[in-house]
Short mmCIF file of C-alpha atoms in Angstrom, two decimals:
data_model
loop_
_atom_site.label_atom_id
_atom_site.label_comp_id
_atom_site.label_asym_id
_atom_site.label_seq_id
_atom_site.Cartn_x
_atom_site.Cartn_y
_atom_site.Cartn_z
CA MET S 280 229.01 41.45 54.37
CA PRO S 281 232.10 39.69 55.10
CA THR S 282 235.03 41.87 56.76
CA THR S 283 238.28 41.91 54.81
CA THR S 284 241.06 44.37 53.94
CA TRP S 285 241.20 44.87 49.75
CA ASN S 286 244.41 46.86 48.86
CA ARG S 287 243.91 45.97 45.24
CA HIS S 288 243.08 49.02 43.23
CA HIS S 289 243.04 47.35 39.54
CA VAL S 290 242.12 43.53 38.28
CA LEU S 291 244.18 42.75 35.05
CA SER S 292 245.37 39.28 35.80
CA LEU S 293 245.07 36.32 38.49
CA ALA S 294 248.84 35.53 38.17
CA ASP S 295 249.48 37.44 41.50
CA PHE S 296 246.52 36.97 43.18
CA THR S 297 246.60 35.73 46.78
CA THR S 298 244.55 33.07 48.61
CA ALA S 299 243.32 35.64 50.72
CA GLU S 300 242.07 37.76 47.82
CA TYR S 301 240.26 34.57 45.74
CA ASP S 302 238.46 33.95 49.20
CA THR S 303 237.61 37.54 49.56
CA VAL S 304 235.97 37.46 45.95
CA LEU S 305 234.23 34.19 46.45
CA GLN S 306 232.69 35.24 49.99
CA ILE S 307 231.20 38.70 49.06
CA ALA S 308 230.06 36.84 45.74
CA ALA S 309 228.14 34.50 47.90
CA SER S 310 226.62 37.46 49.86
CA PHE S 311 225.59 39.02 46.48
CA GLN S 312 224.15 35.92 45.11
CA GLU S 313 221.97 35.98 48.43
CA VAL S 314 220.86 39.33 47.05
CA LEU S 315 220.11 38.40 43.67
CA SER S 316 217.72 35.69 45.00
CA ARG S 317 215.40 38.38 46.84
CA ARG S 318 212.45 40.30 45.26
CA THR S 319 214.53 43.50 45.48
CA LYS S 320 217.62 42.87 43.95
CA LYS S 321 219.32 46.20 44.13
CA VAL S 322 221.63 47.46 46.90
CA PRO S 323 223.05 51.05 47.03
CA SER S 324 226.72 50.05 47.41
CA LEU S 325 227.99 51.91 44.26
CA GLN S 326 225.16 54.64 43.98
CA GLY S 327 226.69 58.02 42.72
CA GLN S 328 229.60 55.98 41.11
CA VAL S 329 230.02 55.52 37.47
CA VAL S 330 231.11 52.19 35.59
CA ALA S 331 232.31 52.64 31.79
CA ASN S 332 232.06 49.18 29.83
CA LEU S 333 234.88 49.78 27.15
CA PHE S 334 234.30 46.80 24.70
CA PHE S 335 236.71 47.12 21.97
CA GLU S 336 235.57 43.10 20.97
CA PRO S 337 232.13 41.75 20.45
CA SER S 338 230.81 40.18 23.72
CA THR S 339 227.20 39.14 24.93
CA ARG S 340 227.59 37.38 28.47
CA THR S 341 230.53 39.37 29.79
CA ARG S 342 229.48 42.77 28.76
CA SER S 343 225.73 42.15 29.60
CA SER S 344 226.86 40.99 33.05
CA PHE S 345 229.08 43.71 33.79
CA GLU S 346 226.11 46.34 32.92
CA LEU S 347 223.61 44.40 35.09
CA ALA S 348 226.09 43.86 38.10
CA ALA S 349 226.75 47.45 37.92
CA LYS S 350 223.16 48.26 37.91
CA ARG S 351 222.23 45.98 40.80
CA LEU S 352 224.89 47.54 42.80
CA SER S 353 223.27 51.34 41.89
CA ALA S 354 226.31 52.55 39.70
CA ASP S 355 225.58 54.60 36.52
CA THR S 356 226.83 53.16 33.67
CA LEU S 357 228.15 53.81 30.20
CA ASN S 358 228.49 51.57 27.34
CA PHE S 359 231.38 51.95 24.32
CA ALA S 360 230.88 50.14 21.49
CA ALA S 361 233.93 50.55 18.53
CA ALA S 362 232.13 50.32 15.57
CA SER S 363 229.77 53.40 16.42
CA SER S 364 232.65 55.53 18.13
CA SER S 365 235.04 58.20 17.32
CA MET S 366 237.71 55.36 16.96
CA THR S 367 236.40 55.11 13.40
CA LYS S 368 237.75 58.88 12.99
CA GLY S 369 241.09 58.21 14.28
CA GLU S 370 240.93 58.49 18.12
CA THR S 371 243.02 56.42 19.86
CA ILE S 372 242.17 53.79 22.62
CA LEU S 373 244.00 56.09 25.21
CA ASP S 374 242.02 58.88 24.36
CA THR S 375 238.80 57.47 24.09
CA ALA S 376 239.68 56.34 27.83
CA LYS S 377 240.44 59.88 28.79
CA THR S 378 237.17 61.09 27.59
CA TYR S 379 235.36 58.53 29.64
CA LEU S 380 237.74 59.81 32.67
CA ALA S 381 236.66 63.28 31.97
CA MET S 382 232.96 62.29 32.22
CA GLY S 383 233.60 61.36 35.84
CA THR S 384 234.01 57.36 35.46
CA ASP S 385 235.12 55.58 38.61
CA ILE S 386 235.58 51.98 36.98
CA MET S 387 236.52 51.02 33.64
CA VAL S 388 235.94 47.70 32.25
CA ILE S 389 238.03 46.74 29.39
CA ARG S 390 237.83 44.02 26.84
CA HIS S 391 240.22 43.97 23.81
CA LYS S 392 241.40 41.60 21.02
CA GLU S 393 244.86 42.58 21.83
CA ALA S 394 246.77 41.41 24.87
CA GLY S 395 247.99 44.28 27.31
CA VAL S 396 245.41 47.11 26.49
CA PRO S 397 243.61 46.98 29.82
CA ASN S 398 247.44 47.18 31.39
CA ALA S 399 248.22 50.17 29.40
CA ILE S 400 244.97 51.89 30.03
CA ALA S 401 245.66 51.11 33.88
CA GLN S 402 249.35 52.24 33.43
CA GLU S 403 247.99 55.73 31.94
CA MET S 404 245.51 56.15 34.62
CA ASP S 405 248.13 55.75 37.30
CA ARG S 406 250.56 58.05 35.53
CA LEU S 407 247.72 60.71 35.64
CA GLY S 408 247.25 60.18 39.29
CA VAL S 409 243.47 59.50 39.04
CA ARG S 410 241.74 57.16 41.15
CA VAL S 411 240.13 55.29 38.24
CA SER S 412 240.13 51.24 38.58
CA ILE S 413 240.82 49.03 35.44
CA LEU S 414 238.89 45.59 35.44
CA ASN S 415 239.97 43.30 32.46
CA ALA S 416 237.43 41.60 30.89
CA GLY S 417 239.36 39.84 28.46
CA ASP S 418 242.60 40.97 26.48
CA GLY S 419 243.45 38.63 23.46
CA GLN S 420 245.25 35.57 24.28
CA HIS S 421 246.39 36.85 27.84
CA GLU S 422 243.90 36.58 30.54
CA HIS S 423 240.10 36.70 31.39
CA PRO S 424 240.14 37.13 35.11
CA SER S 425 236.15 37.19 35.64
CA GLN S 426 235.42 34.35 34.09
CA ALA S 427 237.96 32.51 35.60
CA LEU S 428 236.65 33.42 38.97
CA LEU S 429 232.85 32.81 38.08
CA ASP S 430 234.00 29.23 37.04
CA LEU S 431 235.97 28.87 40.46
CA PHE S 432 232.55 30.43 42.46
CA THR S 433 230.55 27.88 40.24
CA VAL S 434 232.51 25.04 41.48
CA CYS S 435 232.99 25.93 45.08
CA THR S 436 229.52 26.60 45.70
CA LEU S 437 228.31 23.50 44.28
CA ILE S 438 230.53 21.79 47.18
CA ASP S 439 229.90 24.24 49.33
CA ARG S 440 227.33 27.04 49.05
CA SER S 441 227.29 29.11 52.32
CA ASN S 442 230.69 29.39 52.58
CA PRO S 443 232.76 28.99 48.94
CA ARG S 444 236.78 29.47 49.74
CA LEU S 445 239.61 28.36 47.66
CA GLU S 446 240.98 25.21 49.83
CA LEU S 447 237.77 23.30 48.69
CA LEU S 448 239.11 22.21 45.32
CA LYS S 449 242.32 21.05 47.06
CA ASP S 450 243.43 17.58 45.29
CA LYS S 451 240.61 17.62 43.08
CA LYS S 452 241.17 16.67 39.38
CA ILE S 453 240.16 19.15 37.00
CA ALA S 454 240.39 18.66 33.07
CA ILE S 455 240.18 21.67 30.70
CA VAL S 456 240.01 20.29 27.32
CA GLY S 457 240.00 22.23 23.96
CA ASP S 458 241.64 25.46 22.25
CA ILE S 459 244.04 26.00 24.96
CA LEU S 460 246.58 27.81 22.92
CA HIS S 461 244.52 30.56 22.02
CA SER S 462 242.23 30.63 25.27
CA ARG S 463 242.63 33.61 27.88
CA VAL S 464 240.11 31.54 29.76
CA ALA S 465 242.35 28.68 30.21
CA ARG S 466 245.20 31.00 31.30
CA SER S 467 243.23 32.77 33.93
CA ASN S 468 241.90 29.06 34.83
CA ILE S 469 245.08 27.76 35.21
CA TRP S 470 246.05 30.60 37.92
CA SER S 471 242.92 30.20 40.18
CA LEU S 472 242.67 26.49 39.93
CA THR S 473 246.52 25.52 40.66
CA ALA S 474 246.33 28.24 43.39
CA SER S 475 243.70 26.26 45.29
CA GLY S 476 246.04 23.00 44.94
CA ALA S 477 243.66 21.22 42.24
CA GLN S 478 245.29 18.67 39.98
CA VAL S 479 244.88 20.50 36.31
CA HIS S 480 244.93 18.43 33.58
CA LEU S 481 245.05 20.12 30.26
CA ALA S 482 243.97 18.14 26.88
CA ALA S 483 244.13 19.32 23.26
CA PRO S 484 245.62 18.54 20.08
CA PRO S 485 249.41 19.05 19.81
CA THR S 486 248.18 22.05 17.61
CA LEU S 487 246.46 23.60 20.28
CA LEU S 488 248.82 22.60 23.02
CA PRO S 489 252.47 23.11 22.41
CA LYS S 490 255.02 20.92 24.64
CA LEU S 491 256.32 24.26 26.21
CA PHE S 492 252.68 25.64 27.25
CA ALA S 493 253.07 25.04 30.95
CA ASP S 494 256.51 26.42 31.37
CA PHE S 495 255.84 29.43 29.46
CA VAL S 496 252.42 30.05 31.26
CA LEU S 497 253.72 29.38 34.90
CA GLU S 498 256.89 31.77 34.07
CA GLU S 499 254.62 34.61 34.74
CA ASP S 500 253.81 33.26 38.52
CA LYS S 501 253.94 36.40 40.45
CA THR S 502 252.48 35.02 43.57
CA PRO S 503 254.21 36.14 46.85
CA SER S 504 254.15 32.74 47.86
CA SER S 505 255.19 31.55 44.47
CA SER S 506 258.91 29.87 46.00
CA THR S 507 256.14 27.71 48.15
CA LEU S 508 253.37 27.20 45.85
CA ASN S 509 253.30 23.54 44.52
CA ARG S 510 251.01 24.29 41.23
CA GLN S 511 249.82 20.90 39.96
CA LEU S 512 249.62 21.22 35.90
CA PHE S 513 249.86 18.43 33.59
CA LEU S 514 249.73 18.02 29.90
CA HIS S 515 247.67 15.42 27.73
CA TRP S 516 247.58 14.87 23.81
CA ASP S 517 245.06 12.17 24.44
CA LEU S 518 241.59 12.70 26.09
CA GLU S 519 241.28 9.69 27.96
CA SER S 520 244.26 9.97 30.51
CA ALA S 521 242.84 13.94 31.03
CA LEU S 522 239.16 12.52 32.20
CA GLN S 523 240.21 9.59 34.03
CA ASP S 524 238.77 10.03 37.21
CA ALA S 525 238.12 13.58 36.84
CA ASP S 526 236.00 15.39 39.27
CA ILE S 527 235.59 18.51 36.96
CA VAL S 528 235.66 18.87 33.11
CA MET S 529 235.84 22.60 31.50
CA THR S 530 235.40 22.25 27.72
CA LEU S 531 236.93 25.26 25.95
CA ARG S 532 235.26 26.76 22.53
CA LEU S 533 237.53 26.62 19.35
CA GLN S 534 238.63 30.07 18.89
CA LYS S 535 238.73 29.91 14.93
CA GLU S 536 238.71 33.79 14.82
CA ARG S 537 242.16 33.70 16.52
CA MET S 538 243.69 30.73 14.89
CA THR S 539 246.10 32.19 12.02
CA ALA S 540 246.67 28.16 10.44
CA HIS S 541 244.84 25.55 9.78
CA LEU S 542 245.45 23.71 13.00
CA LEU S 543 242.80 20.99 13.01
CA PRO S 544 241.97 18.28 10.03
CA SER S 545 237.93 18.79 10.46
CA LEU S 546 235.67 19.98 13.05
CA ARG S 547 233.98 16.48 12.82
CA GLU S 548 237.49 14.86 13.73
CA TYR S 549 237.83 17.25 16.49
CA HIS S 550 234.38 15.97 18.09
CA GLN S 551 235.23 12.56 17.79
CA THR S 552 238.54 12.94 19.55
CA PHE S 553 238.30 15.72 21.88
CA GLY S 554 234.27 16.64 22.16
CA ILE S 555 232.89 15.88 25.22
CA THR S 556 229.94 13.23 25.26
CA ARG S 557 228.23 11.08 27.87
CA GLN S 558 230.03 8.08 26.72
CA LYS S 559 233.45 9.80 27.09
CA LEU S 560 232.41 11.03 30.98
CA GLN S 561 232.04 7.35 31.95
CA LEU S 562 235.91 7.52 32.72
CA CYS S 563 235.37 10.56 35.06
CA LYS S 564 233.97 10.21 38.55
CA PRO S 565 230.37 9.44 38.84
CA ASN S 566 229.26 13.18 40.18
CA VAL S 567 231.50 14.56 37.62
CA LYS S 568 230.08 18.20 36.27
CA VAL S 569 231.12 19.96 33.17
CA LEU S 570 231.55 23.54 32.40
CA HIS S 571 231.98 25.79 29.57
CA PRO S 572 232.55 29.84 28.99
CA GLY S 573 230.50 30.15 26.21
CA PRO S 574 229.49 30.67 23.38
CA VAL S 575 229.34 26.91 22.61
CA ASN S 576 229.73 25.39 19.33
CA ARG S 577 227.21 22.81 19.58
CA GLY S 578 228.42 19.25 18.64
CA VAL S 579 231.83 20.34 18.35
CA GLU S 580 233.16 20.92 21.83
CA ILE S 581 230.51 19.11 23.64
CA SER S 582 227.43 17.36 22.67
CA SER S 583 224.00 18.97 22.44
CA ASP S 584 222.21 16.95 24.72
CA LEU S 585 225.09 17.17 27.21
CA MET S 586 224.98 20.75 27.34
CA ASP S 587 221.37 20.74 28.12
CA ASP S 588 221.47 18.00 30.47
CA PRO S 589 221.36 19.63 34.52
CA GLU S 590 222.56 16.22 35.94
CA PHE S 591 225.95 17.01 34.38
CA SER S 592 226.10 20.58 32.76
CA LEU S 593 226.85 23.94 34.93
CA ILE S 594 226.91 26.27 32.01
CA GLN S 595 223.76 27.96 32.77
CA SER S 596 224.87 28.19 36.47
CA GLN S 597 228.42 29.70 35.35
CA VAL S 598 226.18 32.57 33.55
CA THR S 599 224.29 33.12 36.89
CA SER S 600 227.22 33.08 38.78
CA GLY S 601 229.01 36.03 36.52
CA ILE S 602 226.47 38.41 37.81
CA ALA S 603 227.30 37.63 41.72
CA ILE S 604 231.29 37.56 40.68
CA ARG S 605 231.36 40.59 38.86
CA MET S 606 229.06 42.52 41.48
CA ALA S 607 231.84 41.46 43.84
CA LEU S 608 234.50 42.74 41.68
CA LEU S 609 233.06 45.80 41.31
CA TYR S 610 232.04 46.32 44.54
CA LEU S 611 235.78 45.94 46.00
CA LEU S 612 237.14 48.24 43.56
CA GLY S 613 234.22 50.61 44.13
CA SER S 614 234.46 50.53 47.86
CA GLY S 615 238.06 50.09 48.40
CA LYS S 616 239.25 53.38 46.51
CA ASP S 617 241.30 54.20 49.75
CA SER S 618 244.37 51.77 50.12
CA GLY S 619 243.47 49.13 52.54
CA ILE S 620 239.81 50.07 53.51
CA ALA S 621 238.12 47.26 55.75
CA ILE S 622 235.14 46.06 53.93
CA LYS S 623 232.02 44.77 55.63
#
């Protein structure tokens, strides 16, 4: 296990992540990726600790991978589902969190349809003076840190499997295509990829990518080096210019459940203009790879045959990477209860 110093008590956003923190997560995830390839895939790192998955919003990949990651670290797990909880009887979100706190929870993994809920729970835990860590598993249209980190890990290990690190993506052209306006995944990926020095190109219809989107997002920059960090973020309302000579293409799901207006003429027209196909990938670098956070609307954001083609698609690799990345995050939060602890 790499030696590092980890001071972060919660993981709520990537807006203030440092290069050292990114590299720490990537390198520890690489160590756990090796563990996951063994016959015995379990380690005792979090034995005796309790990880509560509080998902106030439906999820398959994120919830399952957090649960499996916790179990691979030998933690005890508690799983919450809003539909069958006391919230149906009027219990508040903070009261629910305090209930799990009273059960001895050490780490709470929070997903909610409203932005800011994980942060509010973290502030309440801090106010109570308890050493409970909060990990944001997706909040509204705000952020999804672990998804962006697993995307980063997937791409970096493709370049250097044994030593994934942020600098590997410097000057790479990465296109993010799709429903950027409603995507918490896109926001977190913007932070991580621009921090690496990559050229990030956003492409979507104007209704899903407002002109002021980049300015609005980057106003949140909280990194210590924000004054010197040259984030390269470009907006496109046509797909071709975004794909031209791209090294990586990240396509996003159309989040119809978050749309409050008719922002697209039809799904068929969207696929014709912004759907990723083999023909459109000819604009990219010859070895281009395609990612999608899932779930995928086949034949809408990406053609079905391309999604299943291992020559181009990294979608299954993303799912596998998710377990290692979430093991790394849980390990860092669970092992770093004392500020500044050195982890080996």
